PDB file of C-alpha atoms in Angstrom:
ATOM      1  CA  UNK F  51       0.000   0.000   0.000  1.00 89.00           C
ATOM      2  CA  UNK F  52       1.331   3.501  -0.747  1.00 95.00           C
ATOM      3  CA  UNK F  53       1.492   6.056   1.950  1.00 96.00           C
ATOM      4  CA  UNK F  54       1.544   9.754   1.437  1.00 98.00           C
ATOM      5  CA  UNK F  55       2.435  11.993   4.442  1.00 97.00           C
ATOM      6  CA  UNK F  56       3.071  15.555   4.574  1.00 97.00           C
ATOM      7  CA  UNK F  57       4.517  17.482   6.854  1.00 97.00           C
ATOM      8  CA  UNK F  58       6.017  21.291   7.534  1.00 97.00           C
ATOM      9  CA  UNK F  59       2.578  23.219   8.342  1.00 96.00           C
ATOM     10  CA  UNK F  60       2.265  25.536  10.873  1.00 97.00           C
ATOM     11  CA  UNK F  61       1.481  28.868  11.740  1.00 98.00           C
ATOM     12  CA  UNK F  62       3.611  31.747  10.887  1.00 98.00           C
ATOM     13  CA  UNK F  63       2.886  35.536  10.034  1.00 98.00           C
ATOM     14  CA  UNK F  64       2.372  37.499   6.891  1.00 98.00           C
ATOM     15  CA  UNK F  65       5.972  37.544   4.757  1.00 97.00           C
ATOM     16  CA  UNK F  66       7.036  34.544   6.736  1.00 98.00           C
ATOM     17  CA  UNK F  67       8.170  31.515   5.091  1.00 98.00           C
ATOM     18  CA  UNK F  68       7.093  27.345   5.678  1.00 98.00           C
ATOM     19  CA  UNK F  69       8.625  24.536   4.152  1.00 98.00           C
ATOM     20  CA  UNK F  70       6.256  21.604   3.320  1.00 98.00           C
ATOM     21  CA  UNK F  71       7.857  18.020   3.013  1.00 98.00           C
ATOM     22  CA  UNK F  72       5.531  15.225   0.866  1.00 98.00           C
ATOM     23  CA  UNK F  73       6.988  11.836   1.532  1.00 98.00           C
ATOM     24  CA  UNK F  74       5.709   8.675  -0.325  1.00 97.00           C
ATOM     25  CA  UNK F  75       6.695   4.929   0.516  1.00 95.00           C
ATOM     26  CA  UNK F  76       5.627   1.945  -0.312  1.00 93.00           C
ATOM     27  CA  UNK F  77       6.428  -0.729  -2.694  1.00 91.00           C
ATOM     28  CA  UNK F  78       7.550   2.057  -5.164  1.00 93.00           C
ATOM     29  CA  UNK F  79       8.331   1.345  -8.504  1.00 94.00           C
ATOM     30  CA  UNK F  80       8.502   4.846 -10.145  1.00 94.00           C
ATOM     31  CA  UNK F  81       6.523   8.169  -9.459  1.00 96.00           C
ATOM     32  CA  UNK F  82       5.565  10.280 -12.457  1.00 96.00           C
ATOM     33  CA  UNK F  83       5.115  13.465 -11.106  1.00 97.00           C
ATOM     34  CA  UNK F  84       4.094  14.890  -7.456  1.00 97.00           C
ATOM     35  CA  UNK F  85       1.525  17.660  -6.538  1.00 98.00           C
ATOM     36  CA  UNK F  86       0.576  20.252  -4.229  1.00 98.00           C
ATOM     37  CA  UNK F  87      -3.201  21.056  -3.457  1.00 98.00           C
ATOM     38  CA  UNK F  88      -4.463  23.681  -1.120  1.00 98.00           C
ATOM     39  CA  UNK F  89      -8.031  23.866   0.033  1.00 98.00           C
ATOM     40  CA  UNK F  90      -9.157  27.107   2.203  1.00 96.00           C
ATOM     41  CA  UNK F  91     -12.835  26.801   4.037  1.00 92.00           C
ATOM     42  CA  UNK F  92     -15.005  27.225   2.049  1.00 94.00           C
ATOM     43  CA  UNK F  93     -13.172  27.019  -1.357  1.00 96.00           C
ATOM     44  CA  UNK F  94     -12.654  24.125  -3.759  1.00 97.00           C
ATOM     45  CA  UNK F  95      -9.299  22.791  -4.013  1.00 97.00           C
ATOM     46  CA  UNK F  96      -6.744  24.218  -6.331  1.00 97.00           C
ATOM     47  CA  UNK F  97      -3.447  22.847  -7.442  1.00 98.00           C
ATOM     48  CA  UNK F  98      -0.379  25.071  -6.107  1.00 98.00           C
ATOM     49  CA  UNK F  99       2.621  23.742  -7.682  1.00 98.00           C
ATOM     50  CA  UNK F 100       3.583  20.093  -9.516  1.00 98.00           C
ATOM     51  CA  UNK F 101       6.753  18.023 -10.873  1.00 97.00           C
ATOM     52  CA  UNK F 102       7.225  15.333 -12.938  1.00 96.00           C
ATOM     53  CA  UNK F 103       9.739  12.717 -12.554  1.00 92.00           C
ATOM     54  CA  UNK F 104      11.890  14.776 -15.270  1.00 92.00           C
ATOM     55  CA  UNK F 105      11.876  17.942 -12.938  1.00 93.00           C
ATOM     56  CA  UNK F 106       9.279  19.877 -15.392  1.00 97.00           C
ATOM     57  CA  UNK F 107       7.760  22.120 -12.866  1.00 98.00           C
ATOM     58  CA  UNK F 108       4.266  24.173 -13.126  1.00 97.00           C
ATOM     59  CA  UNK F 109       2.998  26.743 -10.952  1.00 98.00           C
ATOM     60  CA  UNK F 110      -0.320  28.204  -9.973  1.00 98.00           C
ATOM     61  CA  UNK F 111      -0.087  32.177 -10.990  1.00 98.00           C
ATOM     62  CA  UNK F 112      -1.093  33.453  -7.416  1.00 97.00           C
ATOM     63  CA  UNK F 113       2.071  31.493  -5.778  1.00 98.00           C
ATOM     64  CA  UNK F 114       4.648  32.461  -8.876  1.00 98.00           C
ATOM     65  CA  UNK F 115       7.777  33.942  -7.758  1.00 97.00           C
ATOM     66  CA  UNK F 116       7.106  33.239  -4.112  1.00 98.00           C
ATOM     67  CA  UNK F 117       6.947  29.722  -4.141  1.00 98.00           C
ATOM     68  CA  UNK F 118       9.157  26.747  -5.268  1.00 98.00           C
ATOM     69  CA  UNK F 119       8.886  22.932  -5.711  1.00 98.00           C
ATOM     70  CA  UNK F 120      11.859  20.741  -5.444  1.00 97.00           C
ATOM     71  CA  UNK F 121      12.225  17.040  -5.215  1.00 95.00           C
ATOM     72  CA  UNK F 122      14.275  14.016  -4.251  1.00 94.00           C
ATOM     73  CA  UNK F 123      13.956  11.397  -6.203  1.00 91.00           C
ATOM     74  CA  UNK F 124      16.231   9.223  -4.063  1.00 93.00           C
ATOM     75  CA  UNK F 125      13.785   9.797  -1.309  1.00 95.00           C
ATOM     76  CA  UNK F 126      10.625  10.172  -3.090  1.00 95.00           C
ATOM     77  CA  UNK F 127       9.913  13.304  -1.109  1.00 97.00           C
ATOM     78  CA  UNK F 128       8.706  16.858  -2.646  1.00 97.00           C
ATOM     79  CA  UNK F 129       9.499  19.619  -1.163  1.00 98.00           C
ATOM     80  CA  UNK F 130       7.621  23.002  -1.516  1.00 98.00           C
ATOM     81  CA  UNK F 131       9.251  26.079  -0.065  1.00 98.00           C
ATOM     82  CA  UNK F 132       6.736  29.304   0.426  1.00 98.00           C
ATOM     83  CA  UNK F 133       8.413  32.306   1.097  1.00 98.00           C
ATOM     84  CA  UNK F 134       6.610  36.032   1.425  1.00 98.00           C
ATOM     85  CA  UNK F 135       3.603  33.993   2.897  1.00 98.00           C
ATOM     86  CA  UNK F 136      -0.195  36.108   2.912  1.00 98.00           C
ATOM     87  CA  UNK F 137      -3.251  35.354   4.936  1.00 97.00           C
ATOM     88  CA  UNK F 138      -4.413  34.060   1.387  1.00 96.00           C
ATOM     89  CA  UNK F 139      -2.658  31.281   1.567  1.00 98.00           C
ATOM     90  CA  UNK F 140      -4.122  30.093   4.551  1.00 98.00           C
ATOM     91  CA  UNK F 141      -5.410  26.333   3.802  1.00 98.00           C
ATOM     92  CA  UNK F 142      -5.012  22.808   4.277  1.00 98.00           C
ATOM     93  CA  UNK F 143      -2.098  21.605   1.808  1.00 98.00           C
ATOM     94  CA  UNK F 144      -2.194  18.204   0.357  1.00 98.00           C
ATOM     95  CA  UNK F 145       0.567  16.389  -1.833  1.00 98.00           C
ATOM     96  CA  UNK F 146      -0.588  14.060  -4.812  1.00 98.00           C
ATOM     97  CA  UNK F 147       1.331  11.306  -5.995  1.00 98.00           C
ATOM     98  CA  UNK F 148       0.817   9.332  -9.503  1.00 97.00           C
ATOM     99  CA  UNK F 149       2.892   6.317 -10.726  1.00 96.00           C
ATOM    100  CA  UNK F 150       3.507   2.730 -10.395  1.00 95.00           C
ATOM    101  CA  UNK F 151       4.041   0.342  -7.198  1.00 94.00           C
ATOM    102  CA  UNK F 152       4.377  -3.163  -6.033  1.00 93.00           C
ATOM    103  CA  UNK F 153       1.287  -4.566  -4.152  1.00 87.00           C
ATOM    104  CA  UNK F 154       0.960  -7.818  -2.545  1.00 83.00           C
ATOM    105  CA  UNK F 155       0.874 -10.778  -4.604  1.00 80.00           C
ATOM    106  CA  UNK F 156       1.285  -9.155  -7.904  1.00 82.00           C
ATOM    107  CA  UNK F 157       4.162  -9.554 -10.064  1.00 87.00           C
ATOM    108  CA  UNK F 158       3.904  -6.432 -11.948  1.00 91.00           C
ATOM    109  CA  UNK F 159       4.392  -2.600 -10.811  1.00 92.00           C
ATOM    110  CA  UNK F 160       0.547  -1.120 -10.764  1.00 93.00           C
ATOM    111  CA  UNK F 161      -0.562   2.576 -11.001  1.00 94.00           C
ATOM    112  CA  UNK F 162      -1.687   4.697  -7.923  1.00 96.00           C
ATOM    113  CA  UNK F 163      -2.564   7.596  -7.634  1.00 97.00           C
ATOM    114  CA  UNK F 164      -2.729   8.507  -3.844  1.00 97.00           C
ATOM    115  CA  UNK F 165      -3.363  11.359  -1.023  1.00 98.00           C
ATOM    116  CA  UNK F 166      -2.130  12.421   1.425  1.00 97.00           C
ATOM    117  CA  UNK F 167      -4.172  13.775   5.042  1.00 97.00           C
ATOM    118  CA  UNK F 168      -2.991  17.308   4.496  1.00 97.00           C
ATOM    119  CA  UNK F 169      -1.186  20.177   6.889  1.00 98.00           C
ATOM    120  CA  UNK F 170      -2.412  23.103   8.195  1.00 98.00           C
ATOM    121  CA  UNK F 171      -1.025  25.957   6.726  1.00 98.00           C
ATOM    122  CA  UNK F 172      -2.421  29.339   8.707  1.00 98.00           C
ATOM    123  CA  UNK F 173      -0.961  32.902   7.964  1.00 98.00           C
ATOM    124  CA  UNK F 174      -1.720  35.627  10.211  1.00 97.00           C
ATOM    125  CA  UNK F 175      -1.730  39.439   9.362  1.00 92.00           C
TER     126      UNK F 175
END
């Protein structure tokens, strides 16, 4: 079973900075790309930043210039460090993995696509 667990939340204050760890284990064969998601109350959930296995890197155009995704493939962790932090980004942050991994009592690598239970990001004024 694949397991997806974030860490790095917290609270900080406006033009602070967090760094959010995504670490996925498991039976892992290869991982195509990692995400970030953020979800604020009351708002649908919106992709932050993503990376592919090649290092191809998107952004969403509210955290441009102030964020930045990194990864280790060695240790199938993404990292996503958020500097000049607003209130705005206040939200629960969750990391997305997609690829292939070994499950019990098949021979082959399968596809997941698995979440993780988020972290609390909250940014005061």
């Amino acid at each position: 079973q694949v397991h997806v667990v974030e860490s790095g939340g917290g609270l900080v204050q406006a033009g602070g900075s967090l760094r959010l760890s995504c670490a996925v284990s498991g039976g892992i064969f290869s991982i195509d790309a990692m995400v970030w998601y953020r979800q604020a109350p009351g708002k649908q959930r919106e992709l932050v930043s993503g990376i592919t296995s090649g290092g191809s890197t998107n952004y969403a155009d509210s955290v441009k210039g102030r964020f930045t995704i990194s990864r280790d493939n060695a240790k199938n962790t993404v990292y996503l460090q958020m500097n000049s932090l607003k209130p705005e980004d206040t939200a629960v942050y969750y990391c997305n993995a997609v690829g292939k991994a070994y499950y019990s009592g098949s021979y082959y690598p399968a596809d997941f696509d698995s979440w993780g239970q988020g972290t609390q990001v909250t940014v005061s004024s």
